[in-house]
Short mmCIF file of C-alpha atoms in Angstrom, two decimals:
data_model
loop_
_atom_site.label_atom_id
_atom_site.label_comp_id
_atom_site.label_asym_id
_atom_site.label_seq_id
_atom_site.Cartn_x
_atom_site.Cartn_y
_atom_site.Cartn_z
CA MET I 108 -14.21 6.47 -6.34
CA LYS I 109 -13.33 4.27 -4.24
CA LEU I 110 -11.88 1.42 -6.52
CA VAL I 111 -11.87 -2.60 -6.00
CA ARG I 112 -11.32 -5.90 -6.88
CA TYR I 113 -13.46 -7.97 -5.65
CA GLY I 114 -13.60 -11.91 -5.87
CA LYS I 115 -11.83 -15.22 -5.77
CA THR I 116 -7.81 -15.09 -5.21
CA GLY I 117 -6.62 -14.89 -9.28
CA GLN I 118 -10.61 -14.47 -10.09
CA GLU I 119 -10.96 -10.85 -9.08
CA GLU I 120 -13.63 -8.74 -10.95
CA PRO I 121 -13.80 -4.47 -11.04
CA GLY I 122 -15.83 -2.98 -8.79
CA LEU I 123 -16.94 0.59 -7.22
CA ILE I 124 -17.78 1.86 -3.73
CA ASP I 125 -20.65 4.41 -3.91
CA GLU I 126 -21.33 6.47 -1.41
CA ASN I 127 -23.41 4.43 0.50
CA GLY I 128 -20.79 2.10 1.23
CA VAL I 129 -22.92 -0.88 -1.53
CA LEU I 130 -20.41 -2.58 -3.55
CA ARG I 131 -21.41 -2.34 -7.68
CA ASP I 132 -19.57 -4.50 -10.04
CA LEU I 133 -17.98 -3.34 -13.45
CA SER I 134 -17.25 -5.53 -15.07
CA GLY I 135 -19.10 -4.54 -18.44
CA HIS I 136 -17.38 -1.51 -18.11
CA VAL I 137 -13.88 -2.19 -17.27
CA LYS I 138 -11.46 -5.36 -17.90
CA ASP I 139 -9.74 -5.18 -14.85
CA ILE I 140 -8.30 -2.50 -12.11
CA ASN I 141 -4.65 -2.59 -14.01
CA GLY I 142 -2.46 -0.02 -15.08
CA ALA I 143 -4.41 0.21 -18.51
CA ALA I 144 -8.09 1.79 -16.75
CA LEU I 145 -5.41 4.63 -14.40
CA SER I 146 -5.63 6.85 -16.90
CA ASP I 147 -7.38 10.08 -16.51
CA ALA I 148 -9.44 9.89 -19.25
CA LYS I 149 -10.29 6.33 -18.57
CA LEU I 150 -11.35 7.19 -14.79
CA ALA I 151 -13.31 10.03 -16.10
CA ARG I 152 -15.52 7.29 -18.06
CA ILE I 153 -15.57 5.28 -14.89
CA ALA I 154 -16.83 8.68 -12.76
CA ALA I 155 -19.18 9.23 -15.05
CA LEU I 156 -20.80 6.81 -15.25
CA ASP I 157 -24.34 6.23 -13.08
CA VAL I 158 -23.90 4.06 -10.72
CA GLU I 159 -27.72 3.12 -10.43
CA ASP I 160 -27.33 1.91 -13.16
CA LEU I 161 -24.84 -1.07 -11.97
CA HIS I 162 -25.03 -3.87 -10.57
CA ILE I 163 -25.26 -3.76 -6.20
CA VAL I 164 -23.22 -7.23 -5.85
CA ASP I 165 -24.19 -9.81 -3.22
CA GLY I 166 -22.18 -10.53 -0.41
CA THR I 167 -19.85 -9.70 0.88
CA PRO I 168 -17.78 -11.24 -1.09
CA ARG I 169 -13.25 -11.39 -0.61
CA PHE I 170 -11.48 -7.83 -1.42
CA GLY I 171 -8.44 -8.75 -4.04
CA PRO I 172 -5.61 -6.50 -3.87
CA CYS I 173 -6.91 -3.31 -5.16
CA VAL I 174 -5.36 -2.69 -8.11
CA ALA I 175 -3.71 -5.84 -10.83
CA ASP I 176 -1.20 -6.65 -12.44
CA VAL I 177 1.44 -4.39 -10.80
CA GLY I 178 5.40 -3.44 -13.33
CA LYS I 179 7.04 -2.30 -10.15
CA PHE I 180 6.06 -2.27 -6.53
CA MET I 181 8.80 0.20 -4.57
CA CYS I 182 9.26 0.80 -1.47
CA ILE I 183 10.91 4.21 0.05
CA GLY I 184 12.15 2.98 3.92
CA LEU I 185 13.67 5.48 6.78
CA ASN I 186 11.45 8.08 5.15
CA TYR I 187 9.31 10.00 8.06
CA SER I 188 11.57 11.51 10.51
CA ASP I 189 9.84 10.02 13.30
CA HIS I 190 10.56 6.07 12.65
CA ALA I 191 14.40 6.91 11.70
CA ALA I 192 14.86 8.52 15.22
CA GLU I 193 13.51 5.30 16.38
CA THR I 194 15.51 2.69 14.75
CA GLY I 195 18.68 5.66 15.49
CA ALA I 196 19.92 5.71 11.72
CA SER I 197 20.66 9.41 10.44
CA ILE I 198 17.72 11.18 8.01
CA PRO I 199 19.04 10.35 4.27
CA GLU I 200 19.86 12.91 2.27
CA HIS I 201 17.78 11.27 -1.05
CA PRO I 202 14.63 8.65 -1.10
CA ILE I 203 16.19 5.27 0.12
CA LEU I 204 14.51 2.57 -2.57
CA PHE I 205 14.67 -1.21 -1.89
CA MET I 206 11.80 -2.89 -4.67
CA LYS I 207 9.40 -5.80 -3.49
CA ALA I 208 8.47 -8.89 -5.54
CA THR I 209 4.65 -8.49 -6.57
CA SER I 210 4.61 -11.64 -6.27
CA ALA I 211 4.46 -10.71 -2.31
CA ILE I 212 1.11 -8.90 -3.68
CA VAL I 213 -1.70 -10.24 -1.78
CA GLY I 214 -5.76 -8.79 -1.52
CA PRO I 215 -6.47 -6.20 2.10
CA ASP I 216 -7.57 -8.80 4.39
CA ASP I 217 -5.77 -11.53 3.71
CA THR I 218 -3.72 -14.12 5.47
CA VAL I 219 -0.58 -12.86 5.78
CA SER I 220 1.90 -16.34 6.47
CA LEU I 221 5.36 -15.86 7.89
CA PRO I 222 7.72 -17.54 6.62
CA ARG I 223 9.58 -20.76 7.97
CA GLY I 224 12.79 -19.27 10.25
CA SER I 225 11.02 -16.27 10.33
CA GLU I 226 12.13 -15.00 14.22
CA LYS I 227 11.16 -11.57 13.42
CA SER I 228 8.48 -11.09 11.18
CA ASP I 229 7.85 -7.00 11.96
CA TRP I 230 4.35 -4.69 10.31
CA GLU I 231 4.11 -1.14 8.36
CA VAL I 232 1.41 0.33 7.35
CA GLU I 233 2.86 3.26 4.55
CA LEU I 234 1.20 5.33 2.33
CA ALA I 235 0.63 3.93 -1.45
CA VAL I 236 1.01 6.02 -4.42
CA VAL I 237 -0.35 3.98 -8.10
CA ILE I 238 0.62 5.22 -10.93
CA GLY I 239 -1.79 6.34 -13.33
CA LYS I 240 -0.12 8.50 -16.43
CA THR I 241 3.54 8.15 -17.08
CA ALA I 242 6.25 9.23 -15.48
CA LYS I 243 10.09 9.81 -17.10
CA TYR I 244 11.98 13.13 -15.76
CA VAL I 245 8.52 14.51 -14.42
CA SER I 246 8.73 18.02 -11.88
CA VAL I 247 7.80 17.95 -8.64
CA ASP I 248 5.03 20.70 -9.20
CA ASP I 249 3.56 18.46 -11.81
CA ALA I 250 4.47 15.05 -9.97
CA LEU I 251 1.20 14.13 -8.63
CA ASP I 252 -0.71 14.60 -12.01
CA HIS I 253 1.04 11.46 -12.37
CA VAL I 254 -1.07 9.45 -9.62
CA ALA I 255 -4.47 7.17 -10.10
CA GLY I 256 -4.74 6.81 -6.70
CA TYR I 257 -4.07 6.24 -3.05
CA CYS I 258 -4.76 3.46 -1.12
CA ILE I 259 -2.39 1.71 1.65
CA VAL I 260 0.34 -1.19 1.91
CA ASN I 261 1.24 -3.40 4.91
CA ASP I 262 5.30 -3.22 4.19
CA VAL I 263 5.78 -6.46 6.40
CA SER I 264 9.02 -7.14 6.68
CA GLU I 265 11.06 -10.00 7.75
CA ARG I 266 13.66 -8.18 10.35
CA HIS I 267 15.88 -11.03 10.44
CA PHE I 268 16.06 -11.57 6.76
CA GLN I 269 16.21 -8.61 5.83
CA THR I 270 19.83 -7.34 7.05
CA ALA I 271 21.95 -10.54 7.68
CA LEU I 272 21.15 -12.71 5.34
CA SER I 273 23.57 -10.10 3.28
CA GLY I 274 22.15 -8.25 0.25
CA ASN I 275 20.19 -6.08 0.11
CA TRP I 276 16.77 -4.91 1.85
CA THR I 277 14.09 -7.01 -0.65
CA LYS I 278 15.52 -10.41 0.94
CA GLY I 279 12.86 -9.14 3.73
CA LYS I 280 10.46 -7.91 1.96
CA SER I 281 8.93 -9.71 0.07
CA CYS I 282 7.75 -12.57 1.68
CA ASP I 283 4.57 -14.50 0.16
CA THR I 284 1.94 -12.77 1.82
CA PHE I 285 4.14 -10.10 2.63
CA GLY I 286 2.00 -6.65 0.42
CA PRO I 287 -1.61 -6.78 1.46
CA ILE I 288 -2.97 -4.31 -0.26
CA GLY I 289 -6.76 -2.33 -0.54
CA PRO I 290 -9.11 -2.80 0.29
CA TRP I 291 -9.44 0.04 -2.20
CA LEU I 292 -7.61 2.50 -4.94
CA VAL I 293 -8.89 6.19 -3.91
CA THR I 294 -8.51 8.31 -7.51
CA ARG I 295 -6.74 11.31 -6.56
CA ASP I 296 -9.75 13.74 -7.01
CA GLU I 297 -10.70 11.86 -3.36
CA ILE I 298 -7.42 13.01 -1.26
CA GLU I 299 -6.39 17.50 -1.20
CA ASP I 300 -3.65 16.43 0.46
CA PRO I 301 -1.77 13.54 0.87
CA GLN I 302 0.94 15.26 3.27
CA ASN I 303 -1.91 15.16 6.17
CA LEU I 304 -3.09 11.57 6.48
CA ASP I 305 -4.00 10.07 10.03
CA MET I 306 -2.58 6.48 9.64
CA THR I 307 -2.66 3.98 12.36
CA LEU I 308 -2.20 -0.03 13.46
CA ASP I 309 -3.20 -2.48 16.11
CA VAL I 310 -1.68 -6.22 16.77
CA ASN I 311 -3.55 -7.62 18.47
CA GLY I 312 -6.47 -4.70 19.77
CA LYS I 313 -2.86 -3.07 20.84
CA ARG I 314 -2.49 0.55 19.00
CA MET I 315 1.52 -0.14 17.52
CA GLN I 316 1.64 2.93 15.17
CA THR I 317 -0.22 6.54 14.55
CA GLY I 318 1.15 9.01 12.84
CA ASN I 319 0.45 11.28 10.12
CA THR I 320 2.18 12.12 6.21
CA LYS I 321 2.83 15.57 7.70
CA THR I 322 6.14 13.81 9.45
CA MET I 323 7.55 12.23 5.93
CA ILE I 324 10.66 13.47 5.05
CA PHE I 325 10.10 13.49 1.26
CA SER I 326 6.71 14.41 -0.06
CA VAL I 327 5.01 12.05 -2.97
CA ALA I 328 5.60 14.36 -4.99
CA GLU I 329 9.43 14.76 -4.28
CA ILE I 330 9.47 10.74 -3.67
CA ILE I 331 7.41 10.97 -8.00
CA ALA I 332 9.97 13.40 -9.00
CA HIS I 333 12.97 11.70 -7.71
CA LEU I 334 12.27 7.74 -8.92
CA SER I 335 11.16 9.15 -12.43
CA THR I 336 14.93 10.50 -13.40
CA LEU I 337 16.39 7.11 -12.38
CA PHE I 338 13.71 5.27 -14.53
CA THR I 339 10.39 4.78 -15.92
CA LEU I 340 7.27 4.93 -13.97
CA HIS I 341 4.82 2.84 -15.90
CA PRO I 342 0.68 2.76 -14.83
CA GLY I 343 -0.11 0.49 -12.67
CA ASP I 344 2.99 0.48 -10.93
CA VAL I 345 2.75 1.23 -7.11
CA ILE I 346 5.64 3.21 -4.74
CA SER I 347 4.90 2.64 -0.46
CA THR I 348 6.07 5.28 0.98
CA GLY I 349 7.10 5.10 3.88
CA THR I 350 6.25 3.78 8.00
CA PRO I 351 5.70 6.33 10.50
CA PRO I 352 6.94 4.76 13.81
CA GLY I 353 5.64 1.95 16.83
CA VAL I 354 7.18 -0.53 14.36
CA GLY I 355 8.25 -3.62 16.29
CA LEU I 356 11.94 -3.99 16.16
CA GLY I 357 11.25 0.20 17.28
CA MET I 358 9.99 -1.41 20.55
CA LYS I 359 11.75 -0.37 24.08
CA PRO I 360 13.64 -1.40 26.32
CA ASN I 361 13.09 -5.07 23.63
CA PRO I 362 12.09 -5.46 20.05
CA VAL I 363 8.10 -7.33 19.83
CA PHE I 364 7.30 -10.08 16.59
CA LEU I 365 4.25 -10.95 15.23
CA LYS I 366 3.75 -14.74 16.25
CA SER I 367 0.91 -17.76 15.10
CA GLY I 368 -2.11 -15.97 15.87
CA ASP I 369 -1.47 -12.18 15.75
CA VAL I 370 -4.30 -10.05 13.47
CA MET I 371 -2.97 -7.36 12.49
CA GLU I 372 -5.29 -4.08 12.34
CA LEU I 373 -4.56 -1.36 10.06
CA HIS I 374 -6.00 2.21 8.93
CA ILE I 375 -5.36 5.50 6.62
CA GLU I 376 -6.88 8.25 6.97
CA GLY I 377 -9.98 7.98 3.44
CA LEU I 378 -9.05 5.39 2.45
CA GLY I 379 -10.07 2.41 4.66
CA THR I 380 -8.74 -0.07 7.06
CA GLN I 381 -7.19 -3.55 6.20
CA ARG I 382 -7.17 -7.24 8.28
CA GLN I 383 -4.94 -9.76 8.41
CA ASN I 384 -4.57 -12.52 10.80
CA VAL I 385 -0.77 -14.26 10.75
CA VAL I 386 0.28 -17.97 10.79
CA MET I 387 3.01 -20.09 10.12
CA ASP I 388 4.09 -21.80 6.93
CA THR I 389 3.83 -24.98 7.21
#
């Protein structure tokens, strides 16, 4: 299934995209697409509905973040061997974890606003995992059983804030609008192998990132197992699993960064497309 949240910011309704690409309303069956709705049993109940009985949503409403009430927004850094190489970084021994503020979360096509003073804002297309079942001390073999589904995240990053303002990466990762999520949450049964998904990102129509999740250093299952040994993962938690090469920071000989008026377009195989206009905060 492809589960969505549609409507004005803060007033989103739950929905799904049917096999013909038609948006249908789920508000009569679930309150929202959040952790409480993402257990295997509740997803099975949604899947068992007769889609033809669900109201067709008229027009082309805005899509909000495909999961609501995110408890933890976790990100894995330097998790693609080819991306680590372009930045000159060593291959990490363990997954590098940083947190992104949940206040950064916006819809997949919402405007990205560069913060005041930003000169080095960058793009990062990433596969994200949404937890559906509480995970604590899970094995790699069992880890994917705890996944509700997958979606796209643009891990927008202000590199100067990230590396030069002291502290850790969170400063450059958590600016408002720096976490577009969606367009939809694709349930795990539709993704046969999360370690073989093509992904791209364009800026102003120019291809910047081309990659595949097979070059991840740590697989989705390994990430979940590792994090679950450190703290409990709860339904609705989001893990963004890293980016392939082609970020602006890695451009040679001169890095390229986002500016007002730019347009980012992201795509991951089976997970849809995002499109964001870039503006500067006033």
